[in-house]
């Protein structure tokens, strides 16, 4: 075994991961921008259609202006609304006892595989499963298994247990796509 990490994750860690993925990562930013553009275009088309069907009456112009104002407010508060939705989803999952992460786990890094040990399971995976590794400043190292799921490694916990630079160097040799944020 080359490295062993004992990881303790909280809901805040999971929330931070989702916020990073949605607002800061290259993949999340693309999706957010596409969603925003589609929503704005749909609202403009809806307002234009309403004006065409109803004619240029006071009511139709007021309705179109209100629709465009709603679109503007949506664009301004988009991040807050999305963050609130993520928090609500975490709360709902916690209530049902189905959190999408294990609060306590041990990760063991070998030359050819990584082993995750939790209270309920033991999983061995080769490094080829990792789509990319994201080093997020002094907050997290994220080992993405797919475009939306990742192992979350808090940097504070890594530094308390081993040399972070050695781990990042090792992971960059095993995974060709390493991104720094």
Short mmCIF file of C-alpha atoms in Angstrom, two decimals:
data_model
loop_
_atom_site.label_atom_id
_atom_site.label_comp_id
_atom_site.label_asym_id
_atom_site.label_seq_id
_atom_site.Cartn_x
_atom_site.Cartn_y
_atom_site.Cartn_z
CA UNK A 1 0.00 0.00 0.00
CA UNK A 2 1.36 3.40 -1.03
CA UNK A 3 -1.13 5.70 0.70
CA UNK A 4 -3.96 5.30 3.16
CA UNK A 5 -6.50 8.04 3.94
CA UNK A 6 -9.24 8.05 6.54
CA UNK A 7 -11.95 10.33 5.20
CA UNK A 8 -14.76 11.91 7.22
CA UNK A 9 -17.27 13.72 5.01
CA UNK A 10 -20.06 16.01 6.10
CA UNK A 11 -23.09 17.39 4.33
CA UNK A 12 -21.15 20.64 3.89
CA UNK A 13 -18.43 18.76 2.00
CA UNK A 14 -21.05 17.25 -0.30
CA UNK A 15 -22.69 20.66 -0.76
CA UNK A 16 -19.30 22.23 -1.57
CA UNK A 17 -18.64 19.48 -4.12
CA UNK A 18 -21.98 20.11 -5.83
CA UNK A 19 -21.44 23.88 -5.84
CA UNK A 20 -17.95 23.42 -7.28
CA UNK A 21 -19.22 21.00 -9.90
CA UNK A 22 -22.10 23.29 -10.90
CA UNK A 23 -20.45 26.70 -10.82
CA UNK A 24 -16.67 26.31 -11.10
CA UNK A 25 -15.84 23.15 -13.04
CA UNK A 26 -15.57 23.33 -16.81
CA UNK A 27 -18.30 20.71 -17.29
CA UNK A 28 -20.74 22.34 -14.88
CA UNK A 29 -20.21 25.81 -16.32
CA UNK A 30 -21.04 24.55 -19.81
CA UNK A 31 -24.27 22.98 -18.59
CA UNK A 32 -25.25 26.08 -16.59
CA UNK A 33 -24.58 28.38 -19.56
CA UNK A 34 -26.59 26.16 -21.91
CA UNK A 35 -29.46 26.08 -19.42
CA UNK A 36 -29.42 29.86 -19.02
CA UNK A 37 -29.32 30.49 -22.77
CA UNK A 38 -32.14 28.01 -23.41
CA UNK A 39 -34.30 29.53 -20.66
CA UNK A 40 -33.78 33.11 -21.87
CA UNK A 41 -34.51 32.16 -25.48
CA UNK A 42 -37.62 30.23 -24.45
CA UNK A 43 -38.92 33.20 -22.44
CA UNK A 44 -38.22 35.67 -25.27
CA UNK A 45 -40.00 33.41 -27.76
CA UNK A 46 -42.92 32.98 -25.34
CA UNK A 47 -43.21 36.76 -24.85
CA UNK A 48 -43.01 37.36 -28.62
CA UNK A 49 -45.65 34.70 -29.32
CA UNK A 50 -47.92 36.18 -26.68
CA UNK A 51 -47.56 39.63 -28.27
CA UNK A 52 -48.24 38.22 -31.74
CA UNK A 53 -51.32 36.28 -30.68
CA UNK A 54 -52.84 38.92 -28.39
CA UNK A 55 -51.78 41.94 -30.42
CA UNK A 56 -50.22 45.07 -28.99
CA UNK A 57 -52.67 45.64 -26.17
CA UNK A 58 -51.81 47.07 -22.78
CA UNK A 59 -52.39 43.68 -21.20
CA UNK A 60 -50.15 41.78 -23.64
CA UNK A 61 -47.33 44.32 -23.38
CA UNK A 62 -47.56 44.25 -19.57
CA UNK A 63 -47.55 40.45 -19.60
CA UNK A 64 -44.52 40.32 -21.92
CA UNK A 65 -42.62 42.86 -19.80
CA UNK A 66 -43.42 40.89 -16.62
CA UNK A 67 -42.26 37.69 -18.30
CA UNK A 68 -38.98 39.32 -19.34
CA UNK A 69 -38.59 40.80 -15.83
CA UNK A 70 -39.08 37.31 -14.37
CA UNK A 71 -36.39 36.05 -16.75
CA UNK A 72 -34.01 38.77 -15.60
CA UNK A 73 -34.65 37.93 -11.92
CA UNK A 74 -34.14 34.25 -12.68
CA UNK A 75 -30.77 35.00 -14.25
CA UNK A 76 -29.66 37.16 -11.31
CA UNK A 77 -30.69 34.66 -8.62
CA UNK A 78 -29.90 31.47 -10.53
CA UNK A 79 -26.96 30.44 -8.32
CA UNK A 80 -28.89 31.03 -5.12
CA UNK A 81 -31.88 29.06 -6.37
CA UNK A 82 -29.70 26.17 -7.52
CA UNK A 83 -27.78 26.14 -4.21
CA UNK A 84 -31.07 26.11 -2.28
CA UNK A 85 -32.26 23.19 -4.42
CA UNK A 86 -29.06 21.25 -3.70
CA UNK A 87 -29.47 21.87 0.05
CA UNK A 88 -33.10 20.73 -0.10
CA UNK A 89 -32.08 17.58 -1.96
CA UNK A 90 -29.43 16.76 0.67
CA UNK A 91 -31.97 17.34 3.45
CA UNK A 92 -34.51 15.09 1.71
CA UNK A 93 -31.92 12.33 1.17
CA UNK A 94 -30.79 12.57 4.79
CA UNK A 95 -34.36 12.26 5.98
CA UNK A 96 -34.81 9.02 4.01
CA UNK A 97 -31.40 7.74 5.14
CA UNK A 98 -30.01 7.54 1.60
CA UNK A 99 -27.16 10.03 1.52
CA UNK A 100 -25.15 9.71 -1.73
CA UNK A 101 -21.87 9.49 0.19
CA UNK A 102 -20.46 7.51 3.09
CA UNK A 103 -19.63 9.82 6.00
CA UNK A 104 -16.69 7.66 7.07
CA UNK A 105 -14.44 5.72 4.72
CA UNK A 106 -10.87 4.60 4.25
CA UNK A 107 -9.15 4.89 0.90
CA UNK A 108 -6.10 2.77 0.21
CA UNK A 109 -3.98 3.54 -2.82
CA UNK A 110 -1.94 0.72 -4.32
CA UNK A 111 0.18 0.74 -7.46
CA UNK A 112 -2.56 -0.84 -9.59
CA UNK A 113 -5.82 -0.08 -7.76
CA UNK A 114 -7.63 1.97 -5.16
CA UNK A 115 -9.64 0.33 -2.40
CA UNK A 116 -12.52 2.07 -0.64
CA UNK A 117 -13.55 0.60 2.67
CA UNK A 118 -16.78 1.75 4.34
CA UNK A 119 -18.90 0.36 7.16
CA UNK A 120 -21.02 -1.57 4.66
CA UNK A 121 -18.72 -2.38 1.75
CA UNK A 122 -15.26 -2.82 0.29
CA UNK A 123 -14.73 -1.67 -3.29
CA UNK A 124 -11.62 -2.18 -5.42
CA UNK A 125 -11.19 -0.15 -8.58
CA UNK A 126 -8.43 0.33 -11.09
CA UNK A 127 -7.30 3.86 -11.81
CA UNK A 128 -8.70 3.67 -15.33
CA UNK A 129 -12.15 4.28 -13.82
CA UNK A 130 -11.21 7.87 -13.05
CA UNK A 131 -12.34 10.24 -15.78
CA UNK A 132 -10.38 13.13 -14.28
CA UNK A 133 -8.79 14.41 -11.09
CA UNK A 134 -9.61 17.95 -9.95
CA UNK A 135 -7.42 19.72 -7.42
CA UNK A 136 -9.59 22.51 -6.01
CA UNK A 137 -7.19 24.98 -4.36
CA UNK A 138 -6.71 24.14 -0.70
CA UNK A 139 -10.19 22.65 -0.36
CA UNK A 140 -10.55 19.29 -2.11
CA UNK A 141 -9.10 16.73 -4.43
CA UNK A 142 -11.92 15.21 -6.47
CA UNK A 143 -11.52 11.84 -8.17
CA UNK A 144 -14.28 11.85 -10.80
CA UNK A 145 -15.67 8.41 -11.66
CA UNK A 146 -18.12 9.93 -14.14
CA UNK A 147 -19.11 13.40 -15.22
CA UNK A 148 -21.14 13.92 -12.01
CA UNK A 149 -19.83 11.49 -9.35
CA UNK A 150 -16.54 11.74 -7.54
CA UNK A 151 -14.62 10.71 -4.49
CA UNK A 152 -14.27 13.80 -2.30
CA UNK A 153 -10.92 14.10 -0.52
CA UNK A 154 -10.78 17.14 1.81
CA UNK A 155 -7.29 18.68 1.64
CA UNK A 156 -7.24 19.42 5.38
CA UNK A 157 -7.68 15.71 6.10
CA UNK A 158 -5.07 14.74 3.49
CA UNK A 159 -2.49 17.14 4.95
CA UNK A 160 -3.11 15.77 8.44
CA UNK A 161 -2.33 12.21 7.29
CA UNK A 162 0.25 12.44 4.49
CA UNK A 163 2.05 14.67 2.02
CA UNK A 164 -0.53 16.09 -0.40
CA UNK A 165 2.01 16.75 -3.15
CA UNK A 166 3.06 13.08 -3.17
CA UNK A 167 -0.57 12.00 -3.52
CA UNK A 168 -1.23 14.49 -6.35
CA UNK A 169 1.95 13.40 -8.16
CA UNK A 170 0.91 9.75 -7.82
CA UNK A 171 -2.64 10.46 -9.08
CA UNK A 172 -1.34 12.51 -12.01
CA UNK A 173 0.72 9.50 -13.12
CA UNK A 174 -2.33 7.25 -12.90
CA UNK A 175 -4.88 9.61 -14.45
CA UNK A 176 -4.02 11.56 -17.58
CA UNK A 177 -6.56 14.31 -17.02
CA UNK A 178 -5.64 16.41 -13.97
CA UNK A 179 -7.29 19.83 -13.64
CA UNK A 180 -6.29 22.58 -11.19
CA UNK A 181 -8.77 25.16 -9.94
#
